[in-house]
Coordinates of C-alpha atoms and ligand atoms in Angstrom, one line a residue:
X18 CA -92.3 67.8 2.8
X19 CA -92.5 71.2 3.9
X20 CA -89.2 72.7 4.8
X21 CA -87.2 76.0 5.9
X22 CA -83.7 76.9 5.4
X23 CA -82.3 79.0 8.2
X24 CA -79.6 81.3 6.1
X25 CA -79.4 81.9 2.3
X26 CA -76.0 82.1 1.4
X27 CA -73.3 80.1 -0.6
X28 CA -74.7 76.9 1.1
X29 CA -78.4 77.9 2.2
X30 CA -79.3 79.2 -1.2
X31 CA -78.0 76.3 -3.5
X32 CA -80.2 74.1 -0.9
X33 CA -83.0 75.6 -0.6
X34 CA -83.6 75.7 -4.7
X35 CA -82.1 71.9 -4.6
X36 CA -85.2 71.0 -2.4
X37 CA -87.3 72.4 -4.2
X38 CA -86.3 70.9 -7.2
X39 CA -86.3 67.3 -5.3
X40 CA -89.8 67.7 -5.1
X41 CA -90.6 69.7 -1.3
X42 CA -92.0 73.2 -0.5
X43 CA -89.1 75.2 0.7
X44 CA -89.2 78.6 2.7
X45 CA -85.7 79.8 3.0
X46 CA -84.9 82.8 5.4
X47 CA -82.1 85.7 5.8
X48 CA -82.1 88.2 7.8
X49 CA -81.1 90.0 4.7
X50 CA -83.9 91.8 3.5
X51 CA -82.1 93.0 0.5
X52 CA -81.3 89.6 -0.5
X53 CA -84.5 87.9 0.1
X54 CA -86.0 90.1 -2.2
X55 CA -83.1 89.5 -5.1
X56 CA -84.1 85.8 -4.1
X57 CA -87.6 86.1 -4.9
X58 CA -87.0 87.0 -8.2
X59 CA -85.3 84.0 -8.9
X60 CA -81.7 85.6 -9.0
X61 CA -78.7 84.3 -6.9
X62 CA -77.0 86.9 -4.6
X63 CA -73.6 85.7 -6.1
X64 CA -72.4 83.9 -9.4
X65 CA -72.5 79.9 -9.3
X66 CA -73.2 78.3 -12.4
X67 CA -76.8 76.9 -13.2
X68 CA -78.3 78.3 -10.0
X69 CA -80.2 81.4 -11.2
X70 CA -82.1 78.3 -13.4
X71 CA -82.9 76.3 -10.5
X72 CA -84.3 79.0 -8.5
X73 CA -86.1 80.6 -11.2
X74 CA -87.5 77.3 -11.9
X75 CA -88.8 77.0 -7.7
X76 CA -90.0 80.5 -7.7
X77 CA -92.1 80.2 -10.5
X78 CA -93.6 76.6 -9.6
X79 CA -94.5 78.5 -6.1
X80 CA -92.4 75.6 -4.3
X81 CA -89.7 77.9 -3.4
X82 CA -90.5 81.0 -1.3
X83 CA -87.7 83.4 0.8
X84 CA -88.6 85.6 3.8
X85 CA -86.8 87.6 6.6
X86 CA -89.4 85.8 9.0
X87 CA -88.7 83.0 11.7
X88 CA -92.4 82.8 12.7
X89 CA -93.5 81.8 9.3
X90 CA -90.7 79.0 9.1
X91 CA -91.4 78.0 12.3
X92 CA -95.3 77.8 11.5
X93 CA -94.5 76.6 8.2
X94 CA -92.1 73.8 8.4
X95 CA -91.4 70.1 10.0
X96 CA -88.0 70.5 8.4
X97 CA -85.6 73.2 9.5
X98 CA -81.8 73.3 8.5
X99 CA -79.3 75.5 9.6
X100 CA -77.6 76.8 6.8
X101 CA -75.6 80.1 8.4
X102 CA -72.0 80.9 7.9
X103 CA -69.6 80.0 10.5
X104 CA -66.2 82.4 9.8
X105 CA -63.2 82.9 11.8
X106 CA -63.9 85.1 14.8
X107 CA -62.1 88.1 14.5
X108 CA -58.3 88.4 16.3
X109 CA -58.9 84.5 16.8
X110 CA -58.6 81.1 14.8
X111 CA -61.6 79.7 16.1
X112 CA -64.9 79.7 14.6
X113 CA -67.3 83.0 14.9
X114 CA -71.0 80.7 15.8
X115 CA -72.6 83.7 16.4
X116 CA -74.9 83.8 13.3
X117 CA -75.3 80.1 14.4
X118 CA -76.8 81.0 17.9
X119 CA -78.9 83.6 17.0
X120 CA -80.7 81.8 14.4
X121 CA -80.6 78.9 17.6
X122 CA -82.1 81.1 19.9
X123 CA -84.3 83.0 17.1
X124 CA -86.1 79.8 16.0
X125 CA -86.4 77.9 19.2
X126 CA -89.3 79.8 21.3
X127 CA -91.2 79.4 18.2
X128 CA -91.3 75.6 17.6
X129 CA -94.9 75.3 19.0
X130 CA -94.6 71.1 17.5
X131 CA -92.6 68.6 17.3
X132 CA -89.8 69.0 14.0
X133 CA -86.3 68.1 12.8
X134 CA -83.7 70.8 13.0
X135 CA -80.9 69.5 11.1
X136 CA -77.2 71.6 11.3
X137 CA -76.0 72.3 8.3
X138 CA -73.5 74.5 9.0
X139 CA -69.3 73.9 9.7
X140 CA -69.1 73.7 13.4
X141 CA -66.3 72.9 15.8
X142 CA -67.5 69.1 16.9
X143 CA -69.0 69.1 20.2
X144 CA -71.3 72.0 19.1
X145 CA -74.4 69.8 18.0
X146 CA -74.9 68.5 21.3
X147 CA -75.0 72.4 22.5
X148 CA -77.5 72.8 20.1
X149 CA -79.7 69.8 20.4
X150 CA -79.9 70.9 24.1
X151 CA -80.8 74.9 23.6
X152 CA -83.7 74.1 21.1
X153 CA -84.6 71.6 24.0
X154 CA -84.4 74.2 26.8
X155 CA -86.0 77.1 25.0
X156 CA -88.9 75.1 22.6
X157 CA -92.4 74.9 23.7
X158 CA -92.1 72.1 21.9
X159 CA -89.6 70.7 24.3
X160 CA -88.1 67.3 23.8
X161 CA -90.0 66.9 20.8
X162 CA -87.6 68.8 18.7
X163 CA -84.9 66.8 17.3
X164 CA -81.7 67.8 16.1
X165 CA -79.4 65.9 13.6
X166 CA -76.6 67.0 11.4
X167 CA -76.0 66.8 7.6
X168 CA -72.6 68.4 6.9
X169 CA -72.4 69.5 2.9
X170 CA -69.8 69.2 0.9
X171 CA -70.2 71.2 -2.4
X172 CA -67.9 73.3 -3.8
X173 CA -68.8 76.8 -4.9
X174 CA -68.7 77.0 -8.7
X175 CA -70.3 73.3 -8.8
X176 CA -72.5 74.3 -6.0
X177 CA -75.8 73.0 -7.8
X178 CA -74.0 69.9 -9.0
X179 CA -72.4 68.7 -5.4
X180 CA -76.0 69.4 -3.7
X181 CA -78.2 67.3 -6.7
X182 CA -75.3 64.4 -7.1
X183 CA -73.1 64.6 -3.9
X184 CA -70.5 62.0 -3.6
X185 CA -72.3 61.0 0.3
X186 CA -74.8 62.0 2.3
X187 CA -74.2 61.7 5.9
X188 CA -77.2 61.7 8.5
X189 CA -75.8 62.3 12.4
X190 CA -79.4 61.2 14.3
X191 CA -79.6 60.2 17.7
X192 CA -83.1 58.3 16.6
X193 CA -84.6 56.3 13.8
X194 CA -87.2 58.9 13.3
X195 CA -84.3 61.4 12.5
X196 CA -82.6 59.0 10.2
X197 CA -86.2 58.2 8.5
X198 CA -87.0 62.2 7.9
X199 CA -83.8 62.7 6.6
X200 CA -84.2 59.3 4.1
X201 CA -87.4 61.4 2.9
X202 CA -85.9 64.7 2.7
X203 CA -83.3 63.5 -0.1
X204 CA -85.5 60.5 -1.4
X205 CA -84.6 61.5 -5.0
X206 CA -80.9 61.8 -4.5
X207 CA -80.4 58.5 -2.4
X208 CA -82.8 56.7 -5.4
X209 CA -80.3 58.2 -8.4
X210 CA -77.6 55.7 -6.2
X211 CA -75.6 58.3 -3.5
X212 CA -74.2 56.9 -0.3
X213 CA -75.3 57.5 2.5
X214 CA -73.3 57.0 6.3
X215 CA -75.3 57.0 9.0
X216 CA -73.9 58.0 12.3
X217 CA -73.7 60.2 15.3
X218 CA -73.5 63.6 15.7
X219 CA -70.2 64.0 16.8
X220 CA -69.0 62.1 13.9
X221 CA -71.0 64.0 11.6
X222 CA -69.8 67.0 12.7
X223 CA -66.5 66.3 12.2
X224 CA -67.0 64.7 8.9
X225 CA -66.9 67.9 7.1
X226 CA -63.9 69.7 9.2
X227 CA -62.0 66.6 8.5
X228 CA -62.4 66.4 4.8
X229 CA -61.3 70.2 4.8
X230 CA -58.5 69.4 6.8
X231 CA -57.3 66.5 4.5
X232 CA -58.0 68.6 1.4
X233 CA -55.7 71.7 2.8
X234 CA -53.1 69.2 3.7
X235 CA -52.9 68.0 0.2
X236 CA -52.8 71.2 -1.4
X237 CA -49.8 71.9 1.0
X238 CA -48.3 68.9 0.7
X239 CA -48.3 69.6 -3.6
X240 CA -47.0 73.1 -2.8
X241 CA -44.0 72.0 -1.1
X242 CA -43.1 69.6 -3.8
X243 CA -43.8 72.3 -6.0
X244 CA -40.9 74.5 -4.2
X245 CA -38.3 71.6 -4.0
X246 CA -38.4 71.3 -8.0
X247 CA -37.7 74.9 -7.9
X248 CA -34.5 74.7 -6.3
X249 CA -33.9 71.4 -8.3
X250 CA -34.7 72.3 -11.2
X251 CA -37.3 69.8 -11.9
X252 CA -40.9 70.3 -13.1
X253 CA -43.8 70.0 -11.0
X254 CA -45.8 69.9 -13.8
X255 CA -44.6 66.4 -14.6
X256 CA -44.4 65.6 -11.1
X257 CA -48.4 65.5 -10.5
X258 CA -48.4 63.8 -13.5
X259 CA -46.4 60.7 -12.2
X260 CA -48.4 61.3 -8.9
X261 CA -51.6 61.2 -9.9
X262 CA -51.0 58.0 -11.9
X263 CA -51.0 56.0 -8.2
X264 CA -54.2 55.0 -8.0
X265 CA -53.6 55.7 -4.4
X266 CA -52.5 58.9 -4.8
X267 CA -54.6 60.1 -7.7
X268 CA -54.9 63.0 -9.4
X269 CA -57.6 65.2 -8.6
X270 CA -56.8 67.9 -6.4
X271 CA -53.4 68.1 -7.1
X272 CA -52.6 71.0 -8.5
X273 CA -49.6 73.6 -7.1
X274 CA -49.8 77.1 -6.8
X275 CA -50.5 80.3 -5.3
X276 CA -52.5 78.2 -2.7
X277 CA -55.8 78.0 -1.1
X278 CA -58.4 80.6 -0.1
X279 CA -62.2 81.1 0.3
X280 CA -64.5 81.0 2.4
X281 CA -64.1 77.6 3.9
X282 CA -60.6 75.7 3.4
X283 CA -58.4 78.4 5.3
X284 CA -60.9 79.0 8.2
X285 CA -61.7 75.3 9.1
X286 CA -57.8 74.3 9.1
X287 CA -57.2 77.2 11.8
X288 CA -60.8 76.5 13.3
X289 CA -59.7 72.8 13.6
X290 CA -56.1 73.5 15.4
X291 CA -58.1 76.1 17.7
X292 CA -60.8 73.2 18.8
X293 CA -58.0 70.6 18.9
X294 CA -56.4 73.1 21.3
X295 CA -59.0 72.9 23.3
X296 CA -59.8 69.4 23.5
X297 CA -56.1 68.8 25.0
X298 CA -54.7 68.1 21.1
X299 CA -52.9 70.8 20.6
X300 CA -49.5 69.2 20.2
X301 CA -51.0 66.7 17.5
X302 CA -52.4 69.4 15.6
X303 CA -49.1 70.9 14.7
X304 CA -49.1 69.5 11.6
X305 CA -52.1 71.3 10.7
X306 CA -50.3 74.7 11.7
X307 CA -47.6 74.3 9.4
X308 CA -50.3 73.7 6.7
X309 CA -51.7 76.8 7.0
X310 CA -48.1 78.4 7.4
X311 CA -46.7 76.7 3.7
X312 CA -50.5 78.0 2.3
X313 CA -49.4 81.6 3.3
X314 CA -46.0 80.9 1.9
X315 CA -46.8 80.8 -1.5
X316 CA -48.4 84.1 -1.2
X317 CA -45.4 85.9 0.0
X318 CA -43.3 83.5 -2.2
X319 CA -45.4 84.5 -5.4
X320 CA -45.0 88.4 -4.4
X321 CA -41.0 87.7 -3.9
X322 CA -40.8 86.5 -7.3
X323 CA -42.8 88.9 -8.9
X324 CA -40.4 91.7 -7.3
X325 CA -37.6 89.9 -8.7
X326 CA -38.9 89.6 -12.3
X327 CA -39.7 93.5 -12.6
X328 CA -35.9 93.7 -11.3
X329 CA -36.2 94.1 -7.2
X330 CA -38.4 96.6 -7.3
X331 CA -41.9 96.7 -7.3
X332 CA -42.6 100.3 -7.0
X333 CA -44.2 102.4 -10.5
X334 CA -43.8 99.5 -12.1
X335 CA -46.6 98.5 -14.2
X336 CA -48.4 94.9 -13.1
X337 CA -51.5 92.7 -14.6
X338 CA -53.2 90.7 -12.4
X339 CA -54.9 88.1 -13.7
X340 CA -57.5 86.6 -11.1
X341 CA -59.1 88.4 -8.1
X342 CA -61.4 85.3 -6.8
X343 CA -60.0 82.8 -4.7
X344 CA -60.5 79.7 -7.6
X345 CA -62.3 79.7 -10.9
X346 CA -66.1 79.2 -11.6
X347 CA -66.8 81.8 -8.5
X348 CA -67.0 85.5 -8.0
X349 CA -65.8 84.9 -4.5
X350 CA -62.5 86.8 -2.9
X351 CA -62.8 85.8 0.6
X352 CA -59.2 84.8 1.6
X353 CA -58.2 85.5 -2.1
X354 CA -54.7 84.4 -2.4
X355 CA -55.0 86.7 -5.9
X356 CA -56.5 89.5 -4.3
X357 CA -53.9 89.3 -1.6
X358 CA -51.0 89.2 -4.1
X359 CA -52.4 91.9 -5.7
X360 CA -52.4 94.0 -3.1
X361 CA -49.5 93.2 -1.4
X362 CA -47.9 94.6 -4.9
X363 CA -49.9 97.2 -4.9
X364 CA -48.8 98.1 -1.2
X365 CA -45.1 98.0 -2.6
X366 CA -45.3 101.0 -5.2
X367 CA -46.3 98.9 -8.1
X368 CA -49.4 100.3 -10.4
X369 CA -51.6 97.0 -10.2
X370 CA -54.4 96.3 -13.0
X371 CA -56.3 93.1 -11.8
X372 CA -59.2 92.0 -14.0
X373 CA -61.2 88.8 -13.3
X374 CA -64.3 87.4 -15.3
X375 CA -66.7 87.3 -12.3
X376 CA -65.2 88.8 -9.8
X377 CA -64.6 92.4 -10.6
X378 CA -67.2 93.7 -8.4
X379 CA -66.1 92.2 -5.3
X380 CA -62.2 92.9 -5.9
X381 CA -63.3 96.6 -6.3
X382 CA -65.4 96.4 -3.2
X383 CA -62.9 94.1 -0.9
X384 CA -60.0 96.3 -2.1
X385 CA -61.1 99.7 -3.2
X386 CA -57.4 100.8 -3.2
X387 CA -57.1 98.6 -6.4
X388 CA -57.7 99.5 -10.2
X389 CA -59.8 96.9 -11.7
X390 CA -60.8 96.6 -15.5
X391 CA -62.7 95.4 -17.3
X392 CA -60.7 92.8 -19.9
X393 CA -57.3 91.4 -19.8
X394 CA -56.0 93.3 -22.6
X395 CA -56.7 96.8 -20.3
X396 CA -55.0 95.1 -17.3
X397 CA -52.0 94.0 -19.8
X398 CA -51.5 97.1 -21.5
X399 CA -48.1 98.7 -20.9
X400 CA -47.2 95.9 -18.1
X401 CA -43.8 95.1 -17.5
X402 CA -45.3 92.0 -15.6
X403 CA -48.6 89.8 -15.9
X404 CA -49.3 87.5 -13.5
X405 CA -52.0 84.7 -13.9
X406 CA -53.2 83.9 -10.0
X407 CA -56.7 82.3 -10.7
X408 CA -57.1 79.2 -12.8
X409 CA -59.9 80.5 -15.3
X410 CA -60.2 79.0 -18.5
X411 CA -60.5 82.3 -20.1
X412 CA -56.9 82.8 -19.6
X413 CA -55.5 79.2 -20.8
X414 CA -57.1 80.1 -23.7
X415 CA -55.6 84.1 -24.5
X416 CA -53.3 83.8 -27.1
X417 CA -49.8 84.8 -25.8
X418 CA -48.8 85.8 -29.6
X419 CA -51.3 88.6 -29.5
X420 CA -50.9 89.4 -25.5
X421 CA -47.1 90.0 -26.8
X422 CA -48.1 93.1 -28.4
X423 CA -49.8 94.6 -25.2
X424 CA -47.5 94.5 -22.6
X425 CA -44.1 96.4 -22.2
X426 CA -42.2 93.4 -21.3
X427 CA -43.6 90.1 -22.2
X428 CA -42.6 88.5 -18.8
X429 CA -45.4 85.7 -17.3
X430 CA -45.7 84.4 -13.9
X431 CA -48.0 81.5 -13.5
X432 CA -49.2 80.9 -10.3
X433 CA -52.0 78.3 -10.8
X434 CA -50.2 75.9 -13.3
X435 CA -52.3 77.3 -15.8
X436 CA -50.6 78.1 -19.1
X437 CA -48.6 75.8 -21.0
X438 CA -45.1 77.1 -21.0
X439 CA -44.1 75.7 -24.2
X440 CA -46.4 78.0 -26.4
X441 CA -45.7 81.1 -24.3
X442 CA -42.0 81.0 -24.6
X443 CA -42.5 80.1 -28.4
X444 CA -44.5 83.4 -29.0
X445 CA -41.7 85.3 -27.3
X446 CA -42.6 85.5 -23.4
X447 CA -39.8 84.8 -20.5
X448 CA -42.4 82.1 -18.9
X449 CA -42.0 81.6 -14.8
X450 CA -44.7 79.3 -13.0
X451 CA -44.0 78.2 -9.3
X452 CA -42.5 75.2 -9.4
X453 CA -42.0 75.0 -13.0
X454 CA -38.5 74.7 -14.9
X455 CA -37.0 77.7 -16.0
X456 CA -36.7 76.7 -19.5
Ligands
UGA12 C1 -64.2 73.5 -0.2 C2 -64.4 72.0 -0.3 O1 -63.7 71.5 -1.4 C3 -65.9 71.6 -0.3 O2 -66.0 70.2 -0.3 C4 -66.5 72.2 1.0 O3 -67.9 71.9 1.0 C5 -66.4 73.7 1.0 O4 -64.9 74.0 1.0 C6 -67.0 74.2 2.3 O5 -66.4 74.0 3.3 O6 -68.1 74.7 2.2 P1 -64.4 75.5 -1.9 O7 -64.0 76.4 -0.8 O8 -65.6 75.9 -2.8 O9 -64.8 74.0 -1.4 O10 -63.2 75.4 -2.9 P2 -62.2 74.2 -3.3 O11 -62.5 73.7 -4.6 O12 -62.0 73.2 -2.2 O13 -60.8 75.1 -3.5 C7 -60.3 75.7 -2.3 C8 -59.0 76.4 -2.6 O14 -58.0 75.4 -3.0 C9 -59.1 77.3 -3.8 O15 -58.4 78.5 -3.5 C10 -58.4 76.6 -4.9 O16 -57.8 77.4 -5.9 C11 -57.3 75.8 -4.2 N1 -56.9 74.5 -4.9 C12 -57.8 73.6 -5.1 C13 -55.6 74.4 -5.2 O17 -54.7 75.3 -4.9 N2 -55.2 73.2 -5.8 C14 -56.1 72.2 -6.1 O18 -55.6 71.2 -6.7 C15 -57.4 72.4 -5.7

């Protein structure tokens, strides 16, 4: 099949290399030009494990080409998704759809034939229907052009993984020619044994907002266990282990800390509230509210305790960061609860060193205030307090015995449940984690 892909970030790029490699031509389109060229040479515009390989590999075969041009998708393609990014509007908590409708109103004077526009993108529900009628209104094509919607639910850092083995697929089509295209589209996947939920558009959209929701609400939930073992004195480290025993319960994301961030978990909780708002829900959505209140919490909880380890005062005080992006496996520090810490330290007087695997190059950029290095031994050396705020593996493995020898003070805060407090405390270090037992 011959498809475009309206937007080539996190989500539109992973696609647009997943198609190809399920077997379709695939023109993929940003209004980046600068991007679009990185693309054509086969290299992601960000780090997500195994995609450079799978877009080399579409490049090369010639079934995976990017442009800045909505004519040549338009001419090219009986398949277009919308893959842009849908942020919180500024000074609001609703979602910014702006790159949304201009790609809308970019692509549909051009649709000359009949095609499949399928929305990709996290939208407030309701908006489909908008859409469906705007590429209706403005098409030559008319009432030929179809519109369903395919939420996506990968995560970045297994981006390639979710999009080739998802754990669904759901199709929101108003028509069984929709739901038919769509069967073709991801052929390969559905044959390897994925589900897929056929539905309405409504439903669909809502699909992916609502998994959000659940997830933030989890994470939440764990963090506020995680604070009443503080004041208990019991571990929460052992707590998520009873938990995720219940098969009900279960044990995958389930893990306290620092809380969420990125690109997606923080924006559709308040984007959710703002829409339930406006459907007349407002009241029922509180809980939601207070989800994203105990997620900023244990920022400003994780910066209190920090202050208090280096004494009650943060200022000239020397502090490793460990982290900068919002999770591990990205380079991303949109809504970095790390990056925030860090410069919410920094903002109090204290002489912040953050280094992160991947994403050096975006804490430097997002927060050019901050000194970023290049290992963990330069952001340890002379510290008086290292934090760990993102769960890479690279620090579970540093060997506190060594790390000793670095620092001023050998005082740890682990904010991502992370280290195992038992072999830091042997080789010397006064170990704190959120929610952890002082031991
Ligand atoms: C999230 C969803 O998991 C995806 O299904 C969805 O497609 C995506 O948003 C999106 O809307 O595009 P992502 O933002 O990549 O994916 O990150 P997650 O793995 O969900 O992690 C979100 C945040 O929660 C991170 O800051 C992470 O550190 C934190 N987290 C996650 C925890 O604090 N504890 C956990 O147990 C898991």
């Amino acid at each position: 099949m011959r498809i475009s892909v309206l937007g080539t970030g996190y989500l539109g790029a992973t696609h647009a290399a997943a198609l190809a490699s399920c077997g379709h031509e695939v023109l993929g389109i940003d209004a980046d030009a600068a991007r679009v060229e990185q693309l054509r040479l086969g290299v992601a515009p960000f780090h997500e494990p195994r995609l450079d390989e799978l877009l080399a590999r579409g490049v090369r075969s010639g079934a995976l080409c990017f442009d800045t041009d909505y004519g040549r998708a338009a001419r090219f393609a009986d398949v277009h998704f919308l893959c842009v990014g849908t942020p919180q509007r500024p000074g609001s908590h609703a979602a910014d759809l702006s790159a949304m409708w201009s790609a809308v109103h970019r692509l549909a004077p051009l649709l000359e034939r009949g095609c499949l526009v399928v929305g990709k993108s996290t939208v407030p529900v309701g908006t489909a229907s908008q859409v469906r009628d705007a590429l209706r209104d403005n098409a030559p094509a008319g009432r030929s052009v179809e519109l369903a919607w395919n939420p996506e639910f990968l995560r970045e850092g297994h981006a390639v993984e979710d999009s080739l083995g998802p754990d669904r697929l759901v199709f929101g089509v108003a028509s069984d020619p929709a739901y038919e295209t769509l069967c073709a589209v991801y052929a390969p996947i559905l044959a390897s044994g994925v589900p897929a939920v056929r539905t309405d558009l409504p439903t669909a959209e809502l699909a992916k907002v609502s998994a959000n929701v659940m997830l933030a609400a989890r994470i939440s939930l764990v963090n506020l266990l995680a604070e009443v073992c503080e004041v208990t004195d019991a571990d929460v480290g052992d707590l998520i282990e009873i938990l995720g025993y219940d098969g009900r319960i279960g044990n995958r994301f389930l893990t306290p800390g620092i809380g969420f961030g990125g690109g997606c978990l923080p924006k559709d909780t308040r984007a959710f509230v703002a829409r339930a708002e406006e459907l007349g829900l407002g009241d029922a959505a509180a809980v939601l509210r207070e989800v994203d209140v105990l997620n900023m919490r244990q920022r400003a909880r994780t910066v209190d305790l920090a202050v208090s380890l280096l004494g009650g005062r943060a200022r000239d005080e020397e502090v490793a960061v460990l982290g900068a992006a919002f999770k591990a496996g990205s380079d991303d520090v949109r809504d970095s609860p790390a990056l925030d810490v860090a410069c919410t330290l920094a903002g109090r007087g204290a002489r912040v060193r953050v280094y992160d695997p991947k994403a050096g190059g975006n804490a430097r950029r997002a927060a050019p205030g901050l000194t970023v290095v290049d290992t963990v031994e330069d952001a340890c050396r002379g510290a008086a307090l290292t934090l760990v705020l993102t769960d890479w593996a690279e620090f579970r493995s540093i060997d506190p015995v060594s790390l000793a020898d670095v620092v001023r003070r050998p005082v740890v805060l682990d904010g991502r449940l992370s280290l195992d407090p038992d072999k830091w405390r042997a080789a010397g270090w006064d170990f704190h984690g959120l929610g952890r037992r002082v031991g």
